[in-house]
Each structure stands twice: as structure tokens, then as C-alpha cells.
Coordinates of C-alpha atoms and ligand atoms in Angstrom, one line a residue:
X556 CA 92.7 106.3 129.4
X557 CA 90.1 109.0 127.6
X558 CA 89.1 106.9 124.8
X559 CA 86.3 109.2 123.7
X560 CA 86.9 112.8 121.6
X561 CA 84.2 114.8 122.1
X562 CA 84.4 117.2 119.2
X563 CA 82.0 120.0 117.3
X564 CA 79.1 117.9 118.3
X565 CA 80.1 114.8 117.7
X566 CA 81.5 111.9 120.1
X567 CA 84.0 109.4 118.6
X568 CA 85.8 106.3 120.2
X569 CA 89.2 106.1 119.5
X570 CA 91.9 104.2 119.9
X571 CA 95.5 104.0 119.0
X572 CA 96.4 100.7 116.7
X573 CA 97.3 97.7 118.7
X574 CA 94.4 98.8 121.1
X575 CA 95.8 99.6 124.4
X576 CA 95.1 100.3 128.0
X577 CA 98.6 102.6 128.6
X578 CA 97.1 105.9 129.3
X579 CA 99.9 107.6 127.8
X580 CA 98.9 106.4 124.5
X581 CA 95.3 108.3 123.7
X582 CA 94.9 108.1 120.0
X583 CA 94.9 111.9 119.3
X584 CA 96.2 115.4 120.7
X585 CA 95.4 118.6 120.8
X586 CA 96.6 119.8 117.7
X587 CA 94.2 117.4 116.2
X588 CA 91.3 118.8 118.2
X589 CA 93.0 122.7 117.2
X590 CA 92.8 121.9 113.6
X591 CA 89.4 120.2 114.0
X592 CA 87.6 123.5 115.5
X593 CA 89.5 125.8 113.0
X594 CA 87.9 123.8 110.1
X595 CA 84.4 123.7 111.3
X596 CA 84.6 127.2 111.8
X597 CA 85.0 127.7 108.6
X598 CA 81.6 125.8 108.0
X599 CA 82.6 124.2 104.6
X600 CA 80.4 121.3 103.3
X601 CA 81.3 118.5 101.3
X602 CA 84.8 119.7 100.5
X603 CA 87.4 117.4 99.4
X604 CA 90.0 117.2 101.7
X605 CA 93.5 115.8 101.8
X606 CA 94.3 114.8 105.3
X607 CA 98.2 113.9 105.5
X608 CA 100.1 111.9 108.6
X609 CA 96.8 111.3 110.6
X610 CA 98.3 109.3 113.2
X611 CA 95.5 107.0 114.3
X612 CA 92.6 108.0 112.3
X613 CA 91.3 111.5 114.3
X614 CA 90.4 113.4 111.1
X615 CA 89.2 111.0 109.1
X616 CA 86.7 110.2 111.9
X617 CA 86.1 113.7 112.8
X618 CA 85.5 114.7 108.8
X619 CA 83.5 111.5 107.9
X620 CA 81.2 113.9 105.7
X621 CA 83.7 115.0 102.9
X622 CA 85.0 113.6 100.5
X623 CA 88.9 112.1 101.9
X624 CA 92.1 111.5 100.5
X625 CA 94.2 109.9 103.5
X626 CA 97.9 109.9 103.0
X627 CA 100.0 108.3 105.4
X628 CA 103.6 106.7 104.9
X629 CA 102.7 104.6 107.9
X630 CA 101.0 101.0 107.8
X631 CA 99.9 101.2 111.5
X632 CA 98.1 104.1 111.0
X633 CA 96.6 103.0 108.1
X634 CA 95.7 99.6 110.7
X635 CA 94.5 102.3 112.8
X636 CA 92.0 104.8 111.2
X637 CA 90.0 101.3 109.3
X638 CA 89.4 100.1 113.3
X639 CA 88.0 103.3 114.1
X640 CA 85.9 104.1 111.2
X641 CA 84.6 100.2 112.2
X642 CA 84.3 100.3 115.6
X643 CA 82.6 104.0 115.1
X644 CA 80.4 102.6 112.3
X645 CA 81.1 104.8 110.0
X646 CA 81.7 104.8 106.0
X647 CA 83.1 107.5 104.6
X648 CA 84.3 108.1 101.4
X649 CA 87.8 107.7 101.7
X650 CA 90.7 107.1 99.2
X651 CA 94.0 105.9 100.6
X652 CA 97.5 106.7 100.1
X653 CA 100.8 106.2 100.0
X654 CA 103.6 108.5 100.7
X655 CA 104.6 108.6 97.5
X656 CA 100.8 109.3 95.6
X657 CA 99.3 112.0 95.1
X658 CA 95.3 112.3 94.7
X659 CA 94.2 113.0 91.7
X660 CA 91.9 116.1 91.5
X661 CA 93.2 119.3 93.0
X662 CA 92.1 119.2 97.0
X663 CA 89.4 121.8 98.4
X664 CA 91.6 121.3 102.3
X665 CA 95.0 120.0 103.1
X666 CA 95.5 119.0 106.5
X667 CA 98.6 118.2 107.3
X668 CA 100.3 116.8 110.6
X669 CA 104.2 117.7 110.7
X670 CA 105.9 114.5 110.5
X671 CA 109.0 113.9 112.6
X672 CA 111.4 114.4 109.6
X673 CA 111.8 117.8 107.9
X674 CA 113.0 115.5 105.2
X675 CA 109.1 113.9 104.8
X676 CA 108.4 116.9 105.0
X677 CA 109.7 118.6 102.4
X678 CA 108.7 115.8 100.2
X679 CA 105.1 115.6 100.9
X680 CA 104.7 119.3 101.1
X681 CA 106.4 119.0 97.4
X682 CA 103.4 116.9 96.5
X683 CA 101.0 119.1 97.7
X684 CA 102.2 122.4 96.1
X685 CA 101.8 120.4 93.0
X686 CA 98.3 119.9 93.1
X687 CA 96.9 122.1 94.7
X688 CA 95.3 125.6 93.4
X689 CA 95.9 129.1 95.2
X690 CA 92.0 128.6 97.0
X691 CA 92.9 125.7 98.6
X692 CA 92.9 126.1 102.1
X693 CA 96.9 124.6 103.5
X694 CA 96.8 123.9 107.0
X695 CA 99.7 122.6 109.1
X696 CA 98.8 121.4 112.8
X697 CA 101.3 120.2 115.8
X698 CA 102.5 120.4 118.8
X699 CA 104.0 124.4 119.3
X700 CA 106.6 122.4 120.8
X701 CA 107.5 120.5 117.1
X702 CA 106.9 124.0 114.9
X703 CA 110.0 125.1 114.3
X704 CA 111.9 127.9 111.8
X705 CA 113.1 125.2 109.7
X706 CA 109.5 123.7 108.9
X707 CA 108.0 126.9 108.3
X708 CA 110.6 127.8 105.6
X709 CA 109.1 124.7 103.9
X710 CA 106.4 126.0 103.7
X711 CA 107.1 129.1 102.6
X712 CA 109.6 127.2 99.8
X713 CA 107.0 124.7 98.3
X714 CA 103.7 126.3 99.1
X715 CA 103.6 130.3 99.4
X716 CA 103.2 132.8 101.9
X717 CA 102.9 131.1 105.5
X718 CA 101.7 131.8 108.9
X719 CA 101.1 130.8 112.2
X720 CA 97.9 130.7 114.5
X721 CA 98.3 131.8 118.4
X722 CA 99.2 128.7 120.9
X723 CA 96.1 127.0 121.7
X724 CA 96.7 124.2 124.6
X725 CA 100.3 124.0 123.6
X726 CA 99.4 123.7 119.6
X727 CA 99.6 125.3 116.5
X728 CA 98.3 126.0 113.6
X729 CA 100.6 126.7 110.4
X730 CA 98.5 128.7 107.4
X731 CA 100.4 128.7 103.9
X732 CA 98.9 129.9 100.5
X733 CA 99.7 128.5 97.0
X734 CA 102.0 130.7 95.2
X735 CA 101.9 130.3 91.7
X736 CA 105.0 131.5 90.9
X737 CA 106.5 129.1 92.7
X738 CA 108.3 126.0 91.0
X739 CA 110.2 123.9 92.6
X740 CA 112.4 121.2 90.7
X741 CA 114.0 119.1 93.3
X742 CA 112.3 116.4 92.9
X743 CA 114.5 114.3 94.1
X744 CA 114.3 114.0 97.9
X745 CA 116.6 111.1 97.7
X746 CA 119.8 110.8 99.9
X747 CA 122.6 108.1 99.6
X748 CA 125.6 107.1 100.6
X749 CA 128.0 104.1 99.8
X750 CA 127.7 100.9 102.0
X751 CA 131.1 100.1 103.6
X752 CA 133.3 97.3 102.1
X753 CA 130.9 96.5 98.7
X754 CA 130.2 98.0 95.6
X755 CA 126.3 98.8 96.9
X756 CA 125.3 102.5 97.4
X757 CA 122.2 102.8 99.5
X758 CA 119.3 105.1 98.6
X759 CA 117.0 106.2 101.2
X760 CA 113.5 107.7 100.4
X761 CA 112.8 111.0 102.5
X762 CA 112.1 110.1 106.6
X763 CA 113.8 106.6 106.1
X764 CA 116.1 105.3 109.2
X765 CA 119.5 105.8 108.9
X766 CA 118.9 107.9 105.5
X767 CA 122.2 109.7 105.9
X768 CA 124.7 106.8 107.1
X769 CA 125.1 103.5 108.1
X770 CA 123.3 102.9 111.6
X771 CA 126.2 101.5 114.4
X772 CA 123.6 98.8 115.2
X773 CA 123.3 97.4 111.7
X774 CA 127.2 97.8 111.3
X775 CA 128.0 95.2 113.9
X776 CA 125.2 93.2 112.1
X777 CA 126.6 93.3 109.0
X778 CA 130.0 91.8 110.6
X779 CA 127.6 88.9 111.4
X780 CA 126.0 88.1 108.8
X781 CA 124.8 84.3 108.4
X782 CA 127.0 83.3 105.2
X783 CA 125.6 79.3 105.3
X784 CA 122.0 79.7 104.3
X785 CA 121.7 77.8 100.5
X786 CA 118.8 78.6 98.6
X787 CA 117.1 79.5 102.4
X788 CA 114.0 82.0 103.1
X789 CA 114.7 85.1 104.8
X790 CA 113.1 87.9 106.1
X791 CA 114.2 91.2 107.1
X792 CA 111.9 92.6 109.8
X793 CA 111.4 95.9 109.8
X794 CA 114.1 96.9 106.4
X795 CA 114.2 100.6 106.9
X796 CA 116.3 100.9 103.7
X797 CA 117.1 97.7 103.6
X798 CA 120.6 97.6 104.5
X799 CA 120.6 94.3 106.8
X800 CA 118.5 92.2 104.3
X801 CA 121.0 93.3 101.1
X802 CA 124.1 91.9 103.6
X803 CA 122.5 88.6 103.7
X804 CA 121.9 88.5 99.9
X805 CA 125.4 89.4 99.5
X806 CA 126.6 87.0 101.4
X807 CA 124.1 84.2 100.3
X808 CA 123.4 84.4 96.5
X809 CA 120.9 81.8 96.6
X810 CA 118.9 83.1 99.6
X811 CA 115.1 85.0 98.9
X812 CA 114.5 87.9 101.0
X813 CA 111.7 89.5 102.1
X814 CA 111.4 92.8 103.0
X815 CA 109.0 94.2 104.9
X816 CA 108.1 97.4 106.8
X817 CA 105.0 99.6 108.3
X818 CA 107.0 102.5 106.5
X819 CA 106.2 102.4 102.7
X820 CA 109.4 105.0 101.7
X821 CA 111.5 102.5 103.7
X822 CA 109.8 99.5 101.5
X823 CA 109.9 101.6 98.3
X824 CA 114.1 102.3 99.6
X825 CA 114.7 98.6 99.9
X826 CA 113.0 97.9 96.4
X827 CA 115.0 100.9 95.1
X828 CA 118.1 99.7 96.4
X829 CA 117.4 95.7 95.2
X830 CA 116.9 97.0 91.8
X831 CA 119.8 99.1 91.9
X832 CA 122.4 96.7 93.7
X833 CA 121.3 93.3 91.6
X834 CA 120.9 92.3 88.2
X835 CA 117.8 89.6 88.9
X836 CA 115.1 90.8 91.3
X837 CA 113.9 86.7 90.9
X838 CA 114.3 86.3 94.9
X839 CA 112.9 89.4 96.6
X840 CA 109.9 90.2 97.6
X841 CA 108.8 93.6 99.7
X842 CA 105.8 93.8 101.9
X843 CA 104.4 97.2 103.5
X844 CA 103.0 95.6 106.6
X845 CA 103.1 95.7 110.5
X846 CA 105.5 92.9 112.0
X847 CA 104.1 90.0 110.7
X848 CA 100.4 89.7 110.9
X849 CA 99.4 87.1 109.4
X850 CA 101.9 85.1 108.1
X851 CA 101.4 81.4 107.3
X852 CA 103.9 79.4 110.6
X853 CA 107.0 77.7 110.1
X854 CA 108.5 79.3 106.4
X855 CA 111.7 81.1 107.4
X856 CA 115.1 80.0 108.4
X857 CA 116.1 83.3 109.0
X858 CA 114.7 86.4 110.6
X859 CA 117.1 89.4 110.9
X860 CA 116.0 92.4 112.9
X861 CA 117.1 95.5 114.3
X862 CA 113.9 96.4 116.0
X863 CA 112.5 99.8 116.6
X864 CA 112.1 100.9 120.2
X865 CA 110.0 103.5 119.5
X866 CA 106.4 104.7 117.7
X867 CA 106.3 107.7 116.2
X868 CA 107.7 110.4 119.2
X869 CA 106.4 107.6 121.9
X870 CA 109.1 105.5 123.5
X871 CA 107.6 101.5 123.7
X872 CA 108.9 97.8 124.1
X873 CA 105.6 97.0 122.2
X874 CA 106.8 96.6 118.7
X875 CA 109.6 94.2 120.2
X876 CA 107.4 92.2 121.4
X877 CA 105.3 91.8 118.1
X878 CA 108.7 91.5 116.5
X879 CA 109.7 88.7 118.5
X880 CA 106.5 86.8 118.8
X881 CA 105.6 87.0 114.9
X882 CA 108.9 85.9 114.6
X883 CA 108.6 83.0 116.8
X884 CA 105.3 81.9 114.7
X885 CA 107.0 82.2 111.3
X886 CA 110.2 80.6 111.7
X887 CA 110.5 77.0 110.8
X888 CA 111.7 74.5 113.3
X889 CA 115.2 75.1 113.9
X890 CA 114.9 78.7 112.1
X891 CA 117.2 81.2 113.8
X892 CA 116.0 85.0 114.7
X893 CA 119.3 87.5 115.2
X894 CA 118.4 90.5 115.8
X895 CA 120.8 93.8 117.0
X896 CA 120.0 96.2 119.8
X897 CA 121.1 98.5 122.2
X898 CA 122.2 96.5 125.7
X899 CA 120.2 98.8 127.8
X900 CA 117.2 97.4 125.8
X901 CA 117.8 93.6 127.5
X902 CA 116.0 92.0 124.3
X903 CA 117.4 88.6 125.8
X904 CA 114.9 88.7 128.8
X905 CA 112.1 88.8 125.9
X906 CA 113.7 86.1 123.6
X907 CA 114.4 84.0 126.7
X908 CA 110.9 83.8 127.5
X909 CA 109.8 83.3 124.1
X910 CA 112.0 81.0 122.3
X911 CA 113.6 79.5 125.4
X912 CA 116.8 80.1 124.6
X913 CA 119.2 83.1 123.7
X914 CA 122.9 83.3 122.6
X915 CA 125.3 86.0 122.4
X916 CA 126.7 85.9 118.7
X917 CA 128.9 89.3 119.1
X918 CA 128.3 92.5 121.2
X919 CA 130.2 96.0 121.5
X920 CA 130.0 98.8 123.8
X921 CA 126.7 99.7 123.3
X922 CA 125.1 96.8 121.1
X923 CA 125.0 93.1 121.1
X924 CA 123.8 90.9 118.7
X925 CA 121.2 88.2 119.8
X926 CA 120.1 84.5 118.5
X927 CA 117.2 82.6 119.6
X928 CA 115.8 79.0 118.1
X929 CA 112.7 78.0 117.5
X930 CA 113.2 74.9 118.5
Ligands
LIG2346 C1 115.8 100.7 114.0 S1 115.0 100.7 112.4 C2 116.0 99.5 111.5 C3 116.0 99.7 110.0 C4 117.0 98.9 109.3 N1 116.8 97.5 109.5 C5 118.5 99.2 109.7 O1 119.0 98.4 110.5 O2 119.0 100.3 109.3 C6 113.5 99.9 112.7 C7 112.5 99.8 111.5 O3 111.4 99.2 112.0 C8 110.3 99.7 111.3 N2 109.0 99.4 112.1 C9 108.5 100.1 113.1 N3 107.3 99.5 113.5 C10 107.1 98.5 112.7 C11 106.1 97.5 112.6 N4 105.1 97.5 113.5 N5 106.2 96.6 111.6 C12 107.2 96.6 110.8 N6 108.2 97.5 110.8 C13 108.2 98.4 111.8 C14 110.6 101.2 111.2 O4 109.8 101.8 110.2 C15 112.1 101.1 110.9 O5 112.4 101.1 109.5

């Protein structure tokens, strides 16, 4: 795997965040490299520039010189770009954010990847047409492949005028200008609906999984739902909105929960939706985190999952994996992880060879519902 960008003069080592050997997993893409050559054409020096949805850390690398505000909603990639400024020995000055902040002076640049929603989106480009001025320079970079009509007219709807470069190896460039006149007053990129069966409704920042219904994978959880578990500790790996994690505080009012998630709208959803759905917040605690690094051994009796089979547009068993061994490590003795997923996944292989046991609580036509002990 090409593990070195050679780039306007510079040479930088990159790699994806966990490290890996796959070769289909290099840490940038053309568009990167596209968006890269367009800006040093433009021969600015120590411009301040909002780079939004780097994936692993490219630009930040690449544009170690300005002045950086780094928005990302996702953990990893957060994970990611620190471990290649490091290993590239670099210190730039950089200013990190969440999805949800915007920097506070008006940006020189804004770079911004096309995340996989149009939802995120239109919410981040919101962000961005409010602080920035009609000089600064609004670039959109992707695949040509992922440009489509529909993200264009958001750029034309919350930034101004807006076009598009020519193909260059299979990427593009989007162009957009600040139009003053424009003011835009949905602020609200919230969606919701109401969860089956209780009085909850479930509110899902933009991009958040399952932001317009209940997924069928956490339905058949939610008909399984541990109901026996006291004044227990419980986590819910990977919350999106949270939906699995508020079943089990239904159903156990005694129980803490922890939420935790590499998204940070899916960890602002879950808060969102504790604060909505129960009086005292005393026993829940939210986490914006990858799996779970870290954490002390043997403190939960529960860990609920419905894991992700996928990063970003690449399709991987990896984050399973961490799921399942993390888990493993932070249960206590005799601590139970269920987890839901789709049968042609075959999580029990994994759980069989790391717990050493695996039961079949429930299953459908397409999903089943697994338990393994730590023993
Ligand atoms: C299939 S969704 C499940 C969401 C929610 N539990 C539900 O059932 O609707 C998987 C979730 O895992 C999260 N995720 C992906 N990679 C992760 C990681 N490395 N650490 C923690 N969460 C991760 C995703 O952001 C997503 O919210």
C-alpha cells in the first residue's frame, strides 16, 4: 500500500487510523490531491483555512503552514490526522472541531469534503455560509462519482453562486461564492420520529444512523431487551441516536448508561434524546470515542451493540472486531455482550473465538441477535 503523498513539493507519510496493511485502504484520494494543487495554485500564504470532513488527516498535513480550523464529526479521523501530524513531525497550528462548532473568526479558505449525507451536508454548509465573508474562497472536493444535482443545489441554497471544475482523475472540484443576500433560517437540521410502543420520540442530529426511522436490526433488539439488570452499568457501543441504550433504561430504571460513539451528532442525538425522554439525567453519561480505547477492565454487565460494518464508503469487519474485543476487556466477569446483526455477517464466528461462547437469544429473516460471556 502507497503510504507516501507526494504533493507540491512536499512528501508526507500517511496512514489511515487503526494503521493498516489492506491496500485498499490508502489514507487519501484523488480529490484530496485535486483540491491540494488547486490551492497552491493559488499561492496564498498564511491564510486561515477551515478544512471540513478530512478523512484521515491529508490537508491538515499538506497545509501545515496556515493557520487551521479542522472540523470533523468523526472521532477516528480526529484519531487519525494527530498520528500523522506525529509520525510526520509536524506542529501546526490547528484548532479542532466538532460538527456542531463553528470557528470563530470569519475563514480566509473553506475546504470541504462532501460527506456521505446530504443531510451533514446541508448542516455544515449552513455553518459555513454563516461565517464566512463573500472573499472567502468555498471549495467543495470529491469523487465526480459522489457530486451530484442535489449537493450542488446546497450549495447554491446556503452559500451563493456555485460551480464545478473539469474531471481530473475521476474528481471534482465544486466552487461556490458567498451571497449576501442569502439567509437562511432552517436552523433546525433535526429529524424525528416517534419510537414504537413508548411515549419517547427520537431526535437525530443531521447524518445520524437511522435518522428517519427505526433501523429493523435495533427493532428485533428492542424486543430483547435485558429487563433484570438492578442498579447495573451499561454501555451502548456505538449509540447512533441512541435508540438501543434508551430501551434498556426503559426497561431498567435503576441501570447507568453510557453512550458512546466516533460520531459526535450521534453522541449529541443520544444526549438530546436522554434529556428529552427523562426527567433525571443522574445515570448517563455520553462519550465521543472510538470503540473503547482505553477503558479501565471488568466495569460493565452489559454491552449492547449493533455494530457498524462499514467506515465511511469502505466496507470492513474491522470495527467488529474492535467492538468485540474492547468489549471482551470491559465487561466484568459474567458481563453479557448482545449485540444485533445481519446473518450474512457470521458475528458468532468472532464472538466464538473471543469469548468462547455464543448463544442465539432471537433471530429473524435477516438478523439475529447474539450473546457472549465473559466468563
Ligand atoms: C449500525 S449503527 C447503530 C446505531 C444505533 N445503535 C442503532 O442501532 O440505531 C453503528 C454505529 O456505530 C458507530 N461507529 C462506527 N465506528 C465506530 C467506532 N470505531 N467506535 C464507536 N462507534 C462507531 C457509527 O457512528 C454508528 O452510529
Amino acid at each position: 500500500m502507497n503510504t507516501l503523498l507526494n504533493i507540491n513539493d512536499q512528501e508526507i507519510l500517511l496512514n489511515r487510523f487503526p494503521k493498516s496493511n489492506d491496500k485498499n485502504l490508502q489514507a487519501w484520494d484523488s480529490s484530496d490531491e485535486y483540491v491540494l494543487n488547486h490551492l497552491h495554485s493559488l499561492n496564498l500564504s498564511n491564510a486561515k483555512i477551515m478544512i471540513v470532513n478530512d478523512s484521515f488527516g491529508t490537508l491538515a498535513c499538506a497545509l501545515k503552514d496556515h493557520q487551521l480550523f479542522w472540523q470533523s464529526d468523526s472521532y477516528i479521523a480526529k484519531c487519525a490526522v494527530e498520528q500523522n501530524i506525529e509520525d510526520n513531525q509536524l506542529s501546526p497550528t490547528i484548532e479542532y472541531l466538532d460538527s456542531l462548532t463553528a470557528p470563530k473568526i470569519t475563514p480566509d479558505v473553506v475546504l470541504i469534503k462532501l460527506p456521505k449525507s446530504n443531510a451533514l451536508l446541508a448542516q455544515q454548509l449552513q455553518l459555513i455560509g454563516e461565517i464566512i465573508s463573500h472573499d472567502t474562497i468555498v471549495i467543495g472536493f470529491a469523487k465526480a462519482k459522489d457530486v451530484h444535482n442535489s449537493g450542488l443545489k446546497l450549495f447554491q441554497k446556503y452559500i451563493g453562486d456555485t460551480t464545478t471544475s473539469l474531471a481530473k482523475k475521476k474528481s471534482r472540484l465544486i466552487f461556490a461564492t458567498k451571497n449576501n443576500a442569502i439567509k437562511n433560517n432552517d436552523n433546525d437540521h433535526l429529524t424525528s420520529w416517534p419510537l414504537p410502543d413508548t411515549e419517547l420520540t427520537i431526535f437525530n442530529h443531521a447524518g445520524v444512523f437511522a435518522n428517519n426511522q427505526l433501523d429493523i436490526g435495533a427493532q428485533l433488539m428492542l424486543e430483547n431487551i435485558p429487563k433484570d439488570l438492578k442498579d447495573g452499568y451499561v454501555i451502548d457501543l456505538g449509540c447512533g441516536n441512541g435508540v438501543l441504550g434508551l430501551g434498556v433504561a426503559l426497561a431498567n430504571p435503576e441501570a447507568t448508561v453510557r453512550f458512546t460513539d466516533e460520531s459526535y451528532m450521534s453522541v449529541a442525538s443520544a444526549r438530546l434524546n436522554c434529556e428529552k425522554g427523562f426527567e433525571s439525567q443522574d445515570r448517563f453519561e455520553f462519550d465521543w470515542h472510538d470503540c473503547l480505547s482505553g477503558y479501565d477492565y471488568d466495569q460493565a454487565d452489559l454491552i449492547i451493540s449493533n455494530p457498524p460494518f462499514h467506515q465511511g464508503k469502505t466496507v470492513t469487519d474491522h470495527i467488529a472486531w474492535q467492538m468485540f474485543h474492547d468489549a471482551y476487556r470491559t465487561l466484568k466477569h459474567g458481563g453479557t455482550l448482545r449485540i444485533v446483526g445481519n446473518r450474512h455477517l457470521a458475528y458468532h464466528i468472532k464472538l466464538q473465538r473471543i469469548f468462547d461462547n455464543c448463544t442465539t437469544v432471537a433471530s429473524n429473516s435477516k438478523f439475529v441477535i447474539l450473546d457472549a460471556i465473559k466468563y
